XYZ file of C-alpha atoms in Angstrom:
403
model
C 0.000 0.000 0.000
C 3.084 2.375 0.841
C 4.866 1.170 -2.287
C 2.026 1.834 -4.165
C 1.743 5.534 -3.475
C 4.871 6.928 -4.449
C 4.919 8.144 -8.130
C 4.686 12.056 -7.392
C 7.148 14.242 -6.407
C 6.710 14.734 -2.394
C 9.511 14.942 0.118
C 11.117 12.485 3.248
C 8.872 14.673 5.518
C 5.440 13.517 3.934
C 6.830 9.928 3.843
C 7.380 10.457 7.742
C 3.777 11.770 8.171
C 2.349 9.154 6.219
C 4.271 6.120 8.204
C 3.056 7.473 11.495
C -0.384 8.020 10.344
C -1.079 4.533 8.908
C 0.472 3.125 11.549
C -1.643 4.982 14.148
C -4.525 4.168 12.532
C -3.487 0.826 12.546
C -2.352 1.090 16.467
C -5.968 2.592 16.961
C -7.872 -0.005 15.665
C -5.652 -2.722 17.009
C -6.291 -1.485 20.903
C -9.994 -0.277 20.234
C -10.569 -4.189 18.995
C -8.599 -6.186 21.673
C -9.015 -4.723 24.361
C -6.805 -4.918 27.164
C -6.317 -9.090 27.076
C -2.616 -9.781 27.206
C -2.835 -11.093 23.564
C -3.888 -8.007 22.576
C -0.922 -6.144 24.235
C 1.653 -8.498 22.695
C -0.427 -7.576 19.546
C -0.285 -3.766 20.028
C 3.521 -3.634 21.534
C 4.507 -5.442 18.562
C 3.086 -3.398 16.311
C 4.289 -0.124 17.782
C 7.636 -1.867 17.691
C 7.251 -2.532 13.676
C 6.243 0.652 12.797
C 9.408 2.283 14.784
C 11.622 -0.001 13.530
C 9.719 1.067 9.717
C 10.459 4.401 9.805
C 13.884 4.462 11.435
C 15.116 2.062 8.160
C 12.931 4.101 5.729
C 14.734 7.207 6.817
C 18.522 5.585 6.672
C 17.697 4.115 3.645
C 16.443 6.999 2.021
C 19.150 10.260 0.669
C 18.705 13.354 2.348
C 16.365 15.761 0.320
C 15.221 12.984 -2.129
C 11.969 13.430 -4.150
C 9.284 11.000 -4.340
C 6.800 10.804 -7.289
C 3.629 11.503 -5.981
C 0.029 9.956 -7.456
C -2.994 11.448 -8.282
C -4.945 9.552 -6.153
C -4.240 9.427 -2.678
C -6.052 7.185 -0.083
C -8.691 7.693 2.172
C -6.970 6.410 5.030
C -3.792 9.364 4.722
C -6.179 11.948 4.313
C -5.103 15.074 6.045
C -2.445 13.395 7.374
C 0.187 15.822 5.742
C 1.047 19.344 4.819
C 1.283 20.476 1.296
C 5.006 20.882 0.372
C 6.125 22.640 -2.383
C 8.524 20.441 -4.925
C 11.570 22.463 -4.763
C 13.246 23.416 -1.267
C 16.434 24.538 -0.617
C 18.839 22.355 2.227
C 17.900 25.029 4.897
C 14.172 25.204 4.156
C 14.323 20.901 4.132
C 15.908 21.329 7.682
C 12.992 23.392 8.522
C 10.466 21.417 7.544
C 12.184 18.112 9.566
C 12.214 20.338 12.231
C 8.389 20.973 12.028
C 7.884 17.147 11.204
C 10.064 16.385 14.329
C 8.195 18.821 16.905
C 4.736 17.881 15.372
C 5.760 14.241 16.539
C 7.409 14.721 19.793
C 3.902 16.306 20.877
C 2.074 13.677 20.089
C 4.378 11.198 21.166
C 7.079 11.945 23.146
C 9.091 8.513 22.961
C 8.371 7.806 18.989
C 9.553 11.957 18.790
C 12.758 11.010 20.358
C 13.481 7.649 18.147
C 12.401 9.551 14.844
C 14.889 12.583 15.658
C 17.848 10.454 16.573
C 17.074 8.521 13.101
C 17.707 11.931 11.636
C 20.779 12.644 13.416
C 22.127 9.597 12.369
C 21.198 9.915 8.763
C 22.680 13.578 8.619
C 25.644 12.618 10.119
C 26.072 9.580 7.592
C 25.781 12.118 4.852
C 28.455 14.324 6.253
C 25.392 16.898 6.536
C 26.558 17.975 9.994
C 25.244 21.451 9.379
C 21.646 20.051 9.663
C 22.493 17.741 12.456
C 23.547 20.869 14.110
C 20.448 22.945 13.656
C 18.559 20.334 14.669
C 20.568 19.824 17.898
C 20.003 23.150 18.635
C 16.762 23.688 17.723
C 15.860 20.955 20.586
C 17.881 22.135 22.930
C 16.198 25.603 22.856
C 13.533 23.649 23.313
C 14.786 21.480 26.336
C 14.410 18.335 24.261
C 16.750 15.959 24.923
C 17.708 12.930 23.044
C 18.981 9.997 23.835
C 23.172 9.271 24.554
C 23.061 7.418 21.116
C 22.064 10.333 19.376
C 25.136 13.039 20.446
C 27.391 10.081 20.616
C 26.929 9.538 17.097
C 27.091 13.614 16.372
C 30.265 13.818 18.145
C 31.932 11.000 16.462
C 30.535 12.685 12.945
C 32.486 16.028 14.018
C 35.157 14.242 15.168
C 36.024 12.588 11.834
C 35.349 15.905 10.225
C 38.169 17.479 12.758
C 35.567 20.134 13.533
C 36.739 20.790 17.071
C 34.798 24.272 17.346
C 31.456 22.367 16.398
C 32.146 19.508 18.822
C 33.203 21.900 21.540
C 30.264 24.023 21.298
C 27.822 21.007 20.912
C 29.045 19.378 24.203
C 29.140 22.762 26.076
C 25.356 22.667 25.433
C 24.969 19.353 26.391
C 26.555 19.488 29.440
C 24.610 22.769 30.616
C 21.221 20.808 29.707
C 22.531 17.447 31.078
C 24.704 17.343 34.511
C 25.395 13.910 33.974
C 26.899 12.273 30.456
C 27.812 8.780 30.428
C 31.474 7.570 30.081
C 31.660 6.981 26.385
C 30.296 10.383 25.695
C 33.480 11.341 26.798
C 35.751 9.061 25.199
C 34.220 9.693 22.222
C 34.855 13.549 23.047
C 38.603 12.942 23.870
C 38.534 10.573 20.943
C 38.126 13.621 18.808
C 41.423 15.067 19.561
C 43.988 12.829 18.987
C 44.472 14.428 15.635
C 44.200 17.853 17.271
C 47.301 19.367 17.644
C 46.374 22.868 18.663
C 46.513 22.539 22.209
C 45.057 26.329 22.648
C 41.451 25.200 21.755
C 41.104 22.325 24.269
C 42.773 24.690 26.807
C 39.751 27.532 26.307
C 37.131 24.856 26.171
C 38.535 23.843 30.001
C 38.389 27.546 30.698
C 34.741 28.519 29.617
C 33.656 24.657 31.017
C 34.552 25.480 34.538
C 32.407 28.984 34.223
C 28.857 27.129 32.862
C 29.313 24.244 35.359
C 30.957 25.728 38.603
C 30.692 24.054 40.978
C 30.334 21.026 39.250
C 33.723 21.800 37.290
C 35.707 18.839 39.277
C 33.561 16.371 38.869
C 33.486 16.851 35.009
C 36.838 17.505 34.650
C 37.581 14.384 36.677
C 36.007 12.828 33.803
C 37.548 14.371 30.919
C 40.854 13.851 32.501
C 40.374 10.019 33.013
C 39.045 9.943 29.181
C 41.812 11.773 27.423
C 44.294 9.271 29.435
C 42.330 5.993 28.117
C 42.402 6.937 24.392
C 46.191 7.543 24.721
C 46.523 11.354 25.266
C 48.733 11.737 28.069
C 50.000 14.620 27.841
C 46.863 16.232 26.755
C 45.503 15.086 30.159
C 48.431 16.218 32.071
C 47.514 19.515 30.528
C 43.928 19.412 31.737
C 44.882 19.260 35.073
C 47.521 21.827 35.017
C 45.418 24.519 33.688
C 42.361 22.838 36.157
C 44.920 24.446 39.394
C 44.175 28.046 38.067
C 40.726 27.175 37.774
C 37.787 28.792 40.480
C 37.223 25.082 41.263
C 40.692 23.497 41.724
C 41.522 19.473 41.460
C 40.141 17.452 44.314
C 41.431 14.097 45.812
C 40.031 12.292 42.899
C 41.132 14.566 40.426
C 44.880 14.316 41.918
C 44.499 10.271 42.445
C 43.604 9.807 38.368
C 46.887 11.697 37.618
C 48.864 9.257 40.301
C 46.941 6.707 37.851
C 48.207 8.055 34.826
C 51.532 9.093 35.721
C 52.229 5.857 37.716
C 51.002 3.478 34.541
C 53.375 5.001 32.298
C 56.398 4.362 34.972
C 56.801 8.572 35.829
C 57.221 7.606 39.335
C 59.257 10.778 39.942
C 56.488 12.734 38.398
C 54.178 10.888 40.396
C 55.434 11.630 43.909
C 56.193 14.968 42.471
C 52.118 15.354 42.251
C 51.286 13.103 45.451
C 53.295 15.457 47.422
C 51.586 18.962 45.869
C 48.330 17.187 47.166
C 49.456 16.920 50.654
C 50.162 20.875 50.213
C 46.897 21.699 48.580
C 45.662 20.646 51.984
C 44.242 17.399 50.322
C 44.225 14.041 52.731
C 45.281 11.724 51.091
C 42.979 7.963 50.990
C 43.736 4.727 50.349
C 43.090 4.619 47.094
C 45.967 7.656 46.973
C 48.457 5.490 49.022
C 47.639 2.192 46.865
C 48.451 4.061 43.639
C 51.658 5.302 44.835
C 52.576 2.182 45.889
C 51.582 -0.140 43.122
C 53.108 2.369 40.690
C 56.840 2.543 42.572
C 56.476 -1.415 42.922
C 55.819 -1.762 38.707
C 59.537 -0.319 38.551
C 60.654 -2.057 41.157
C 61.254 0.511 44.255
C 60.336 -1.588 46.575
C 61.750 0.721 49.876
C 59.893 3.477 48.631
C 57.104 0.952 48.758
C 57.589 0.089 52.071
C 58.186 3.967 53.164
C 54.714 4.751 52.000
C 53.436 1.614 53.577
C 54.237 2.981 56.857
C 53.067 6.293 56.442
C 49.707 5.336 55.891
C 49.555 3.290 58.887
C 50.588 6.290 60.433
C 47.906 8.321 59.342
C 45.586 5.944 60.530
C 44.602 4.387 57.098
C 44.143 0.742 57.513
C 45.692 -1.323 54.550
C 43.304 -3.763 52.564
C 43.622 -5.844 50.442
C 45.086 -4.658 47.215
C 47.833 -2.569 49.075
C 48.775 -6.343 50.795
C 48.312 -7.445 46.691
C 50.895 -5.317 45.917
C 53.469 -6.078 48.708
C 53.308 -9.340 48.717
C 53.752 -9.893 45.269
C 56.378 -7.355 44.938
C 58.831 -9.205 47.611
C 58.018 -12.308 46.131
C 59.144 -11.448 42.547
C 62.456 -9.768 43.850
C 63.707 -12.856 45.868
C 62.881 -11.224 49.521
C 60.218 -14.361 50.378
C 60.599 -13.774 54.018
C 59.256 -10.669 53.766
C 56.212 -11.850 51.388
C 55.377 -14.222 53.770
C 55.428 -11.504 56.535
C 52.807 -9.575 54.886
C 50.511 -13.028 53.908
C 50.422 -13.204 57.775
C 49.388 -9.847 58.232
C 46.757 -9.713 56.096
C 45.380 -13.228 57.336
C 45.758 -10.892 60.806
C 43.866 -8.192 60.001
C 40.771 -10.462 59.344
C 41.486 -10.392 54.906
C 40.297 -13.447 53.245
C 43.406 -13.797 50.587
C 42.302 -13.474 47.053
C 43.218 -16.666 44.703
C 45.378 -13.750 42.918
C 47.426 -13.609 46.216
C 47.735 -17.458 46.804
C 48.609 -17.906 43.287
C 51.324 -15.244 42.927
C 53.077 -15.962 46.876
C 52.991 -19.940 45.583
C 54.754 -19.272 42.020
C 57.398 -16.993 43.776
C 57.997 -20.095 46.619
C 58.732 -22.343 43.729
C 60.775 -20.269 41.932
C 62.942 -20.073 45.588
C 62.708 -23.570 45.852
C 60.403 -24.201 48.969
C 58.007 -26.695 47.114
C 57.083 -28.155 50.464
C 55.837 -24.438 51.457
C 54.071 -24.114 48.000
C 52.592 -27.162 48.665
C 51.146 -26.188 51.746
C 49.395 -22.885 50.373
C 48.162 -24.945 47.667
C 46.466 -26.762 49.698
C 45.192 -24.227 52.093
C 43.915 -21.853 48.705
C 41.708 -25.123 47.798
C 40.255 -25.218 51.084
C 39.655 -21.352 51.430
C 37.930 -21.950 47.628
C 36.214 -24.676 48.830
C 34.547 -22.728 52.254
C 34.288 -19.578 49.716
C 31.363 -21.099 47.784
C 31.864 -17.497 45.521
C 33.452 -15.920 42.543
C 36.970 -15.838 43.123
C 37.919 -12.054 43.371
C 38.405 -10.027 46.223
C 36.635 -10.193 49.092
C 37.081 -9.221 53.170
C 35.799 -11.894 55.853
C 32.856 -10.931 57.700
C 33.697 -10.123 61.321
């Protein structure tokens, strides 16, 4: 029937209006003859679901701005179910009128609104049109509409394969004044975007005008951005972040300081590292566990183990109790260097302070007492770690015994 009447010359738009009418005709007389039996649900869902996924695939399948040839006979059924649209439009004026088929939609349904706008996203940003995707963006954000993650995700990869930083900049700006809270690969994707950006300057003012719209927030989402730009690669770029983040109105917070230990640790810049853990005991930041395990795991990786064991005892000091991946770390440091005796120490001390070893720990302590040649101790820890499996009854990761 939809096949049938296309031999005019119409636009996408009118195909839109003429998928959602059938089909809510259809939805209509679906519900108004089953009722409410569960059947007729699973009828009516099902249908609602076809008729989505219909006009998502006619709209991706479909060029941007394509004409249809229209017949002179129309149905009854689609009767004043669309505008009359002239035959010629320029890109702009085509925008337009998606943006009039998009609002008409949204207020009539808000969830088929949202799928039928991201479908357009998608399609302009397939077609390089990122122009449209833009005004349509915006036009919705004026409007307080927001789409779903899918939706910018895709626009923000589109402008990052374009290398148009400004766009991209701008676009998540407004998305993070209408939204407080983006998901993680939001901002991957974001710090995605500039590995092929070289002019540092940009990213710098975008960090800059960021901690204005979102202050006080500005840690929390710098936090983020930090911890992105450092998983796609971009050290430095991250190390850059935070720098210009200490002349910021909201300044780096424990967490903010404990992702660069992260960073700078992982990449073996210890001195770096301790560099930055002590400028957070002078910012008047305490530092936590997760601060102390960091430093520690990161001096262990290249193999300063008395700087390991100088931190160690400083946060005892401080009152912060080890757990269980700060004993991880120790143990299987001493092991791995030859100093068993003192591996063993801290096995003891965990057991002590009421840890339930991990299978990690068992493992590591008994490859490191063969490798010294105490097979009879090995033995005996193998045995104990299938007994403390075999009372565990649970996944074997880390865990601390009830007391």
């Amino acid at each position: 029937m939809v096949a049938a009447a296309f031999n005019g010359r119409a636009k996408l738009t009118t195909l839109t209006f003429l998928c959602h009418s059938c089909f809510n005709r259809l939805n209509y007389s679906v519900a108004v003859g089953l009722h409410s039996s569960a059947k007729g649900i699973r009828a009516f869902n099902t249908l609602h679901r076809c008729r989505n996924f219909f006009l998502n695939n006619c709209i991706e399948s479909i060029p941007v701005g394509v004409l249809f040839n229209w017949p002179s006979f129309i149905p009854s059924i689609f009767s004043g179910s669309f505008q009359s649209i002239s035959t010629q439009a320029s890109p702009a004026e085509f925008v337009d009128e998606v943006l009039t088929e998009v609002l008409s939609v949204m207020a009539n349904s808000q969830s088929s609104g949202e799928e039928l706008c991201a479908a357009y996203i998608d399609k302009f940003c397939n077609d390089r049109n990122l122009s449209a995707a833009t005004k349509l963006l915006q036009t919705l954000h004026d409007k307080n509409i927001l789409l779903p993650p899918i939706a910018y995700n895709r626009f923000f990869k589109a402008a990052g394969e374009e290398n148009d930083i400004g766009l991209l900049c701008q676009s998540f700006k407004d998305l993070l004044v209408s939204c407080k809270s983006l998901n993680s690969s939001t901002y991957l994707i974001f710090a995605q975007a500039f590995i092929r950006e070289n002019d540092v300057a940009c990213l710098l003012s975008f960090v800059r005008e960021i901690s204005e719209l979102i202050f006080p927030s500005t840690a929390t989402v710098m936090n983020r951005i930090i911890f992105s730009f450092a998983e796609c690669g971009q050290i430095d770029k991250a190390l850059l972040i935070f720098d210009q983040m200490k002349s910021l109105k909201s300044k780096p917070d424990v967490v903010t300081y404990n992702t660069i230990l992260g960073i700078l640790g992982r990449c073996g810049r210890t001195d770096e590292m301790l560099k930055e853990f002590v400028a957070m005991k002078e910012d008047s930041l305490i530092p936590d566990i997760v601060s102390y395990n960091t430093v520690i795991t990161g001096l262990r990786k290249v193999g300063r183990l008395e700087s390991c064991l100088v931190f160690f005892k400083e946060m005892c000091e401080r009152g912060i109790k080890p757990d269980l991946r700060t004993y991880n770390a120790l143990i299987d440091s001493f092991g791995k260097c030859g100093n068993i005796e003192e591996s063993l120490r801290f096995f003891n001390e965990l057991k002590l302070r009421g840890f339930r070893p991990s299978i990690h720990v068992y493992r590591s302590l008994i490859s490191n007492l063969k490798k010294m040649g105490k097979l009879e101790l090995a033995v005996a820890f193998s045995n104990e770690m299938k007994e403390s499996v075999s009372n565990h009854h649970g996944p074997n990761h880390i865990q601390r015994k009830n007391k």
